[in-house]
Coordinates of C-alpha atoms and ligand atoms in Angstrom, one line a residue:
M158 CA 23.0 4.7 14.2
S159 CA 19.5 6.2 14.6
E160 CA 16.8 4.6 16.8
V161 CA 14.6 4.2 13.7
Y162 CA 17.3 2.3 11.9
D163 CA 18.0 0.1 14.9
K164 CA 14.4 -0.8 15.2
L165 CA 14.2 -1.7 11.5
M166 CA 17.2 -3.9 11.8
R167 CA 15.8 -5.6 14.9
C168 CA 12.6 -6.4 13.0
Y169 CA 14.7 -7.6 10.0
E170 CA 16.7 -9.9 12.2
S171 CA 13.6 -11.2 14.0
V172 CA 12.0 -12.1 10.7
R173 CA 15.1 -13.7 9.2
K174 CA 15.5 -15.9 12.3
Q175 CA 12.1 -17.3 11.6
I176 CA 11.8 -17.2 7.8
D177 CA 14.3 -17.4 4.9
F178 CA 11.9 -16.7 2.1
V179 CA 13.1 -14.0 -0.4
P180 CA 10.2 -12.1 -2.1
E181 CA 10.4 -10.2 -5.3
V182 CA 7.1 -8.3 -4.9
A183 CA 5.7 -6.8 -1.7
L184 CA 1.9 -6.5 -1.7
V185 CA 0.1 -4.4 0.9
L186 CA -3.6 -5.2 1.2
G187 CA -5.9 -2.3 2.1
S188 CA -9.2 -2.1 4.1
G189 CA -11.5 -4.9 3.0
L190 CA -9.0 -6.3 0.5
G191 CA -7.4 -8.8 2.9
D192 CA -9.3 -11.7 1.4
Y193 CA -6.9 -11.6 -1.6
A194 CA -4.5 -13.5 0.5
K195 CA -6.7 -16.6 0.1
G196 CA -5.4 -17.0 -3.4
I197 CA -1.8 -17.0 -2.5
R198 CA 0.2 -20.4 -2.5
V199 CA 1.3 -19.9 1.1
E200 CA 4.8 -21.0 2.1
A201 CA 4.8 -19.3 5.6
T202 CA 3.0 -16.8 7.6
L203 CA 4.2 -14.5 10.4
D204 CA 1.9 -12.6 12.7
Y205 CA 3.1 -9.0 13.3
H206 CA 3.2 -9.6 17.0
E207 CA 5.8 -12.4 16.5
I208 CA 8.2 -9.8 15.1
D209 CA 10.3 -8.1 17.8
G210 CA 9.5 -4.3 17.8
F211 CA 6.9 -4.4 15.0
P212 CA 3.9 -2.0 15.1
V213 CA 0.6 -3.9 15.4
S214 CA -2.7 -2.5 13.9
T215 CA -5.8 -1.9 15.9
V216 CA -8.4 -1.4 13.0
P217 CA -11.3 -3.8 12.8
G218 CA -10.9 -5.7 9.4
H219 CA -7.1 -5.5 9.4
A220 CA -5.7 -8.9 10.3
G221 CA -2.0 -8.3 11.2
R222 CA 0.3 -10.7 9.5
F223 CA 2.8 -11.2 6.7
I224 CA 2.1 -14.0 4.2
F225 CA 5.0 -15.4 2.3
G226 CA 4.2 -17.4 -0.8
Y227 CA 3.6 -17.4 -4.6
V228 CA 1.2 -15.8 -6.9
D229 CA 1.6 -17.9 -10.1
E230 CA 5.4 -18.5 -9.8
V231 CA 6.2 -15.1 -8.4
P232 CA 7.5 -15.0 -4.8
I233 CA 5.7 -12.4 -2.8
V234 CA 5.4 -11.1 0.7
C235 CA 1.9 -9.9 1.4
M236 CA 0.9 -7.6 4.3
Q237 CA -2.6 -8.6 5.4
G238 CA -3.3 -5.3 7.3
R239 CA -1.2 -2.2 7.8
V240 CA -0.8 0.3 10.5
H241 CA -2.1 3.8 10.0
Y242 CA -0.8 7.2 11.2
Y243 CA -4.2 7.9 12.9
E244 CA -3.7 5.0 15.2
G245 CA -1.1 7.1 17.0
Y246 CA 2.1 5.5 15.7
P247 CA 5.0 7.7 14.7
M248 CA 5.3 8.0 10.9
T249 CA 8.6 6.0 11.0
D250 CA 6.6 3.1 12.5
V251 CA 3.9 3.4 9.9
V252 CA 6.4 2.9 7.1
L253 CA 8.6 0.4 8.9
P254 CA 6.8 -2.6 7.2
A255 CA 7.4 -1.2 3.7
R256 CA 11.1 -0.7 4.5
L257 CA 11.3 -4.1 6.0
M258 CA 9.9 -5.8 2.9
K259 CA 12.6 -4.1 0.8
L260 CA 15.3 -5.4 3.1
L261 CA 13.7 -8.9 2.8
G262 CA 14.4 -8.7 -1.0
A263 CA 11.3 -7.1 -2.6
K264 CA 12.1 -4.8 -5.4
V265 CA 8.5 -3.9 -6.2
L266 CA 6.0 -2.4 -3.8
F267 CA 2.4 -3.0 -4.8
L268 CA 0.2 -0.8 -2.6
T269 CA -3.6 -1.1 -2.4
N270 CA -6.1 0.8 -0.3
A271 CA -9.7 1.7 0.0
A272 CA -10.3 5.4 -0.9
G273 CA -13.0 7.9 -1.4
G274 CA -13.6 8.9 -5.0
I275 CA -13.5 12.5 -6.1
Q276 CA -13.0 12.3 -9.9
Q277 CA -16.1 13.0 -11.9
G278 CA -17.7 9.8 -13.2
M279 CA -16.3 7.6 -10.4
H280 CA -18.6 5.1 -8.7
A281 CA -18.3 3.0 -5.5
G282 CA -16.6 -0.3 -6.5
D283 CA -14.4 1.3 -9.2
L284 CA -10.6 0.6 -9.2
M285 CA -8.2 3.4 -9.7
L286 CA -4.6 3.1 -10.8
I287 CA -2.6 5.6 -8.7
T288 CA -0.5 7.6 -11.1
G289 CA 0.6 10.3 -8.7
Q290 CA 0.1 11.4 -5.1
I291 CA -0.1 14.3 -2.7
A292 CA 1.5 13.5 0.7
S293 CA 1.8 17.0 2.0
F294 CA -1.0 16.7 4.6
V295 CA 0.9 14.0 6.6
P296 CA 4.3 14.3 8.1
S297 CA 7.1 13.0 5.9
P298 CA 8.4 9.6 7.1
L299 CA 11.9 10.8 6.1
I300 CA 12.0 13.5 8.8
G301 CA 14.8 12.9 11.2
P302 CA 18.4 11.9 10.7
N303 CA 18.8 10.5 7.2
M304 CA 19.5 6.8 7.1
D305 CA 22.1 6.8 4.4
E306 CA 22.0 3.0 4.3
L307 CA 18.5 3.3 2.9
G308 CA 18.6 6.3 0.6
A309 CA 19.5 9.9 -0.1
R310 CA 18.7 12.9 2.2
F311 CA 16.8 14.7 -0.5
P312 CA 15.4 12.0 -2.7
D313 CA 13.8 12.7 -6.0
M314 CA 10.1 12.1 -6.1
S315 CA 9.4 12.9 -9.8
E316 CA 8.3 9.3 -10.6
I317 CA 7.0 7.8 -7.4
Y318 CA 4.7 5.4 -9.3
N319 CA 6.9 3.5 -11.8
R320 CA 6.0 4.2 -15.5
D321 CA 6.7 0.6 -16.6
L322 CA 4.4 -0.7 -13.8
I323 CA 1.7 1.8 -14.9
M324 CA 1.9 0.4 -18.4
I325 CA 1.6 -3.2 -17.0
A326 CA -1.5 -2.2 -15.0
R327 CA -3.1 -0.6 -18.1
K328 CA -2.4 -3.6 -20.3
C329 CA -3.7 -6.1 -17.7
A330 CA -6.9 -4.1 -17.1
A331 CA -7.5 -3.9 -20.9
E332 CA -6.9 -7.7 -21.3
L333 CA -9.3 -8.4 -18.4
G334 CA -12.0 -5.9 -19.6
I335 CA -11.7 -4.0 -16.4
D336 CA -12.5 -0.3 -16.5
L337 CA -9.5 1.0 -14.6
K338 CA -9.7 4.7 -13.6
E339 CA -6.5 6.6 -13.1
G340 CA -5.5 9.5 -10.9
T341 CA -3.9 11.2 -8.1
Y342 CA -4.2 9.9 -4.5
L343 CA -4.2 12.4 -1.7
Q344 CA -3.5 11.2 1.9
F345 CA -5.1 12.9 4.9
T346 CA -4.3 11.8 8.4
G347 CA -7.9 10.6 9.2
P348 CA -9.3 9.0 11.3
A349 CA -12.4 11.2 10.6
Y350 CA -13.6 11.1 7.0
E351 CA -13.2 14.5 5.3
S352 CA -15.7 17.3 5.5
P353 CA -17.3 18.3 2.2
Q354 CA -15.1 21.4 2.3
E355 CA -11.9 19.4 2.6
V356 CA -13.0 17.2 -0.3
A357 CA -13.6 20.4 -2.3
M358 CA -10.1 21.5 -1.4
A359 CA -8.6 18.1 -2.4
R360 CA -10.4 18.4 -5.8
I361 CA -9.0 21.9 -6.4
L362 CA -5.5 20.5 -5.5
G363 CA -5.9 17.9 -8.2
A364 CA -6.8 14.8 -6.2
D365 CA -8.9 12.1 -7.8
A366 CA -9.2 10.0 -4.6
V367 CA -8.6 10.5 -0.9
G368 CA -7.5 8.1 1.8
M369 CA -5.6 7.6 5.0
S370 CA -2.6 5.5 4.0
T371 CA -0.3 4.7 1.1
A372 CA 1.3 8.0 0.2
C373 CA 3.6 8.0 3.2
E374 CA 4.6 4.3 2.4
A375 CA 5.3 5.3 -1.2
V376 CA 7.6 8.1 0.0
A377 CA 9.6 5.8 2.2
A378 CA 9.8 3.1 -0.5
N379 CA 10.8 5.5 -3.2
H380 CA 13.5 6.8 -0.8
M381 CA 14.8 3.2 -0.8
G382 CA 14.6 2.8 -4.6
M383 CA 11.7 0.5 -4.8
K384 CA 9.5 0.4 -7.9
I385 CA 6.0 1.3 -6.8
V386 CA 2.5 0.6 -8.2
G387 CA -0.8 1.4 -6.5
I388 CA -4.4 0.5 -6.9
S389 CA -7.2 2.2 -5.0
C390 CA -10.5 0.5 -4.5
I391 CA -13.0 3.3 -4.6
S392 CA -15.2 2.2 -1.7
N393 CA -17.3 5.2 -1.6
L394 CA -17.7 8.6 -3.1
A395 CA -15.9 11.1 -0.9
C396 CA -18.0 13.3 1.5
G397 CA -20.0 15.9 -0.3
I398 CA -19.6 14.0 -3.6
S399 CA -21.9 11.4 -2.2
P400 CA -25.2 12.4 -0.7
E401 CA -24.9 9.6 1.9
P402 CA -23.0 9.8 5.3
L403 CA -19.9 7.6 5.3
S404 CA -19.3 4.5 7.4
H405 CA -16.5 2.0 7.8
E406 CA -19.0 -0.8 7.2
E407 CA -19.9 0.8 3.8
V408 CA -16.2 0.9 2.9
Q409 CA -15.8 -2.8 3.7
K410 CA -18.9 -3.7 1.8
S411 CA -17.8 -2.0 -1.4
A412 CA -14.4 -3.5 -1.1
D413 CA -16.1 -6.9 -0.9
E414 CA -18.1 -6.2 -4.0
A415 CA -15.0 -5.1 -5.9
A416 CA -13.0 -8.1 -4.7
P417 CA -13.4 -10.4 -7.7
K418 CA -12.1 -7.8 -10.3
F419 CA -9.5 -6.6 -7.8
K420 CA -8.3 -10.2 -7.4
K421 CA -8.1 -10.8 -11.2
L422 CA -6.3 -7.5 -11.8
V423 CA -3.7 -7.9 -9.0
T424 CA -2.9 -11.5 -9.9
Q425 CA -2.4 -10.7 -13.6
M426 CA -0.3 -7.7 -12.7
I427 CA 1.9 -9.7 -10.4
K428 CA 2.5 -12.3 -13.1
E429 CA 3.6 -9.6 -15.5
I430 CA 5.7 -7.8 -12.9
G431 CA 7.4 -11.1 -12.0
K432 CA 8.6 -11.3 -15.6
T433 CA 10.3 -7.9 -15.2
C434 CA 12.1 -9.1 -12.1
R435 CA 13.8 -12.0 -13.9
Ligands
HPA752 N1 -11.9 9.2 2.9 C1 -10.7 8.8 3.4 N2 -10.4 7.6 3.5 C2 -11.2 6.7 3.0 C3 -12.4 7.0 2.4 C4 -12.8 8.4 2.3 O1 -13.9 8.7 1.8 N3 -13.0 5.8 2.0 C5 -12.1 4.9 2.3 N4 -11.0 5.3 2.9

């Protein structure tokens, strides 16, 4: 058995010794979006450092814990804070939490992040439904011996973001009167924000938003057969699109401003997604 698989199993057993909750939806909260967790009917929480072998984040604004509970009547596990590749973890550690949440029972992975907007007409504070992604600028989390227990050696990636969940997102946004942008998310490694030339390249490649997370998690979750949906909070216009220099503080401030509509949309979507899990 591979080391990566052993570590995943060790984390799984460590969680299961402490908590028996079985989630249907796994929600990953991105930079500045962690406050969403306040609206969850909490059954249990588990700090990442309480899980044997679990990678722990170092980014300011990323509390590190799992929250188990309910949104409406839907059982969810929520990650308040994720680890990023730029923190120096191997890619297999970066995606370990997503894999773990699948093992805990989640069939749906709901990914959120803060991202820099590229698409024409985008503004800071917009929400973007991720309809596709470019993960080619970060190492694949599937490199190494394939874990046949999790998925295929050469998994299909033609529909990473589930069509039915995309329809649900559109319907919920329309009902709530939220202008939901849509587009392709491109992951760079970070931690530096992009140069204007890199943003120009990303635009040529078809990206509508750029960020430093999410796409690798989606690859690992798709490998395991999870249904994936993603929302980016456009916290800033990407470098060169915006005339202003970028800062982490600005990213968090915009995420705060977008929080009320983000909360409404995510809650409504989870309610609808819950119906599809029955
Ligand atoms: N680039 C990369 N990642 C980001 C950005 C950005 O402009 N904003 C928030 N996360």
